[in-house]
Coordinates of C-alpha atoms in Angstrom, one line a residue:
X233 CA 22.8 49.4 -33.4
X234 CA 22.7 50.3 -29.8
X235 CA 22.6 46.9 -28.1
X236 CA 21.6 46.8 -24.4
X237 CA 21.2 43.3 -23.0
X238 CA 20.4 44.4 -19.5
X239 CA 18.0 47.4 -19.7
X240 CA 15.0 45.1 -20.1
X241 CA 15.6 44.0 -16.5
X242 CA 14.6 47.4 -15.3
X243 CA 11.0 48.2 -14.3
X244 CA 9.6 50.9 -16.7
X245 CA 10.1 53.8 -14.3
X246 CA 13.8 52.8 -13.7
X247 CA 14.3 52.4 -17.5
X248 CA 12.8 55.8 -18.1
X249 CA 15.2 57.4 -15.6
X250 CA 18.4 55.4 -15.9
X251 CA 18.5 54.0 -19.5
X252 CA 16.3 56.0 -21.8
X253 CA 18.1 59.3 -21.5
X254 CA 21.4 57.6 -22.4
X255 CA 19.9 55.5 -25.2
X256 CA 18.4 58.7 -26.6
X257 CA 21.7 60.6 -26.3
X258 CA 23.6 57.9 -28.2
X259 CA 20.9 57.5 -30.8
X260 CA 20.6 61.3 -31.5
X261 CA 24.4 61.4 -31.9
X262 CA 24.2 58.5 -34.4
X263 CA 21.4 60.1 -36.3
X264 CA 23.1 63.5 -36.4
X265 CA 25.8 61.8 -38.6
X266 CA 23.0 60.8 -41.0
X267 CA 23.1 57.2 -40.0
X268 CA 19.8 55.3 -39.2
X269 CA 19.8 54.1 -35.6
X270 CA 18.5 50.8 -34.2
X271 CA 17.8 50.2 -30.5
X272 CA 17.8 46.7 -29.1
X273 CA 16.9 46.0 -25.5
X274 CA 16.8 42.4 -24.4
X275 CA 13.5 41.7 -22.6
X276 CA 11.9 44.8 -24.1
X277 CA 8.3 43.9 -23.6
X278 CA 8.0 46.0 -20.4
X279 CA 9.6 49.1 -21.9
X280 CA 8.7 49.0 -25.6
X281 CA 6.7 52.2 -25.6
X282 CA 9.5 54.0 -23.7
X283 CA 12.1 52.7 -26.2
X284 CA 9.9 54.3 -29.0
X285 CA 10.6 57.7 -27.4
X286 CA 14.4 57.3 -28.0
X287 CA 14.2 58.6 -31.5
X288 CA 15.5 55.3 -32.9
X289 CA 14.6 54.6 -36.5
X290 CA 14.2 50.9 -35.8
X291 CA 13.3 49.0 -32.6
X292 CA 14.9 45.6 -32.4
X293 CA 12.7 43.2 -30.4
X294 CA 13.5 39.8 -28.9
X295 CA 11.6 36.6 -29.3
X296 CA 9.5 37.1 -26.1
X297 CA 7.2 39.5 -27.8
X298 CA 5.3 38.9 -31.1
X299 CA 5.9 41.3 -34.0
X300 CA 2.1 41.9 -34.2
X301 CA 2.0 43.0 -30.5
X302 CA 5.1 45.2 -30.9
X303 CA 3.6 46.8 -34.0
X304 CA 0.3 47.4 -32.2
X305 CA 2.0 49.0 -29.3
X306 CA 4.4 51.3 -31.1
X307 CA 2.5 52.1 -34.3
X308 CA 3.6 52.2 -37.9
X309 CA 6.1 55.0 -37.9
X310 CA 9.0 53.0 -36.4
X311 CA 10.4 50.0 -38.2
X312 CA 10.9 46.7 -36.3
X313 CA 13.8 44.3 -36.3
X314 CA 13.8 40.7 -35.1
X315 CA 12.4 38.6 -33.5
X316 CA 13.4 35.1 -34.3
X317 CA 14.5 33.0 -31.3
X318 CA 18.3 32.3 -31.7
X319 CA 17.8 28.8 -30.4
X320 CA 15.9 27.8 -33.6
X321 CA 19.3 28.0 -35.3
X322 CA 20.3 24.9 -33.3
X323 CA 17.7 22.8 -35.1
X324 CA 17.7 22.1 -38.9
X325 CA 17.9 24.3 -41.9
X326 CA 14.3 23.5 -42.8
X327 CA 13.0 24.6 -39.4
X328 CA 15.2 27.7 -39.5
X329 CA 13.7 28.7 -42.9
X330 CA 10.2 28.1 -41.6
X331 CA 10.9 30.3 -38.5
X332 CA 12.2 33.1 -40.8
X333 CA 9.2 32.8 -43.1
X334 CA 6.9 33.0 -40.1
X335 CA 8.6 36.1 -38.8
X336 CA 8.4 37.8 -42.3
X337 CA 4.7 36.9 -42.6
X338 CA 4.0 38.1 -39.0
X339 CA 5.7 41.5 -39.7
X340 CA 3.5 42.1 -42.8
X341 CA 4.2 44.9 -45.2
X342 CA 5.3 47.5 -42.6
X343 CA 9.0 48.3 -42.1
X344 CA 10.7 45.2 -40.8
X345 CA 14.3 43.8 -40.7
X346 CA 14.5 40.1 -40.4
X347 CA 16.9 39.3 -37.6
X348 CA 17.4 37.2 -34.5
X349 CA 15.9 38.3 -31.2
X350 CA 19.4 38.3 -29.7
X351 CA 22.9 37.3 -30.8
X352 CA 23.7 34.1 -32.6
X353 CA 24.6 31.2 -30.3
X354 CA 28.2 29.9 -30.5
X355 CA 27.3 26.3 -31.4
X356 CA 25.0 27.3 -34.3
X357 CA 25.7 25.1 -37.3
X358 CA 26.8 27.0 -40.3
X359 CA 24.1 25.4 -42.5
X360 CA 21.4 26.7 -40.2
X361 CA 22.9 30.2 -40.1
X362 CA 23.1 30.1 -43.9
X363 CA 19.4 29.0 -44.1
X364 CA 18.5 32.0 -42.0
X365 CA 20.4 34.4 -44.3
X366 CA 19.0 32.8 -47.4
X367 CA 15.3 32.7 -46.3
X368 CA 14.4 36.3 -47.1
X369 CA 15.8 35.9 -50.6
X370 CA 13.2 33.4 -51.5
X371 CA 10.3 34.5 -49.3
X372 CA 7.0 35.7 -50.5
X373 CA 5.1 37.8 -48.0
X374 CA 1.4 38.5 -48.4

């Protein structure tokens, strides 16, 4: 996974000039080794369509954009990853499972990898992290 926390701070034209060529170069190198590539840009809403031009197999999105909006904007050919707010893991295992189920339901049957919309927070209780890991094992998505 190419993980770029700051590229989402760029306006689209600046992202296209200063970040996208380098994301694309790294992703093409990864893919040339036969490895699927994931691109994550924190704050991706303003550059999502540009990210889709990177040749990544999966676009990882943060919690600030809904999965349905992301899917509508990039189409069905690129899988999505995310977009659960990492702060939910500071709540309870039940709420964490509910958030995971909601993300799975929102993603629908198209390609989706359940994940957080950014990294796990340092104070996350182990029980909540475990609830997040276990949720897709018992989920039923319509």
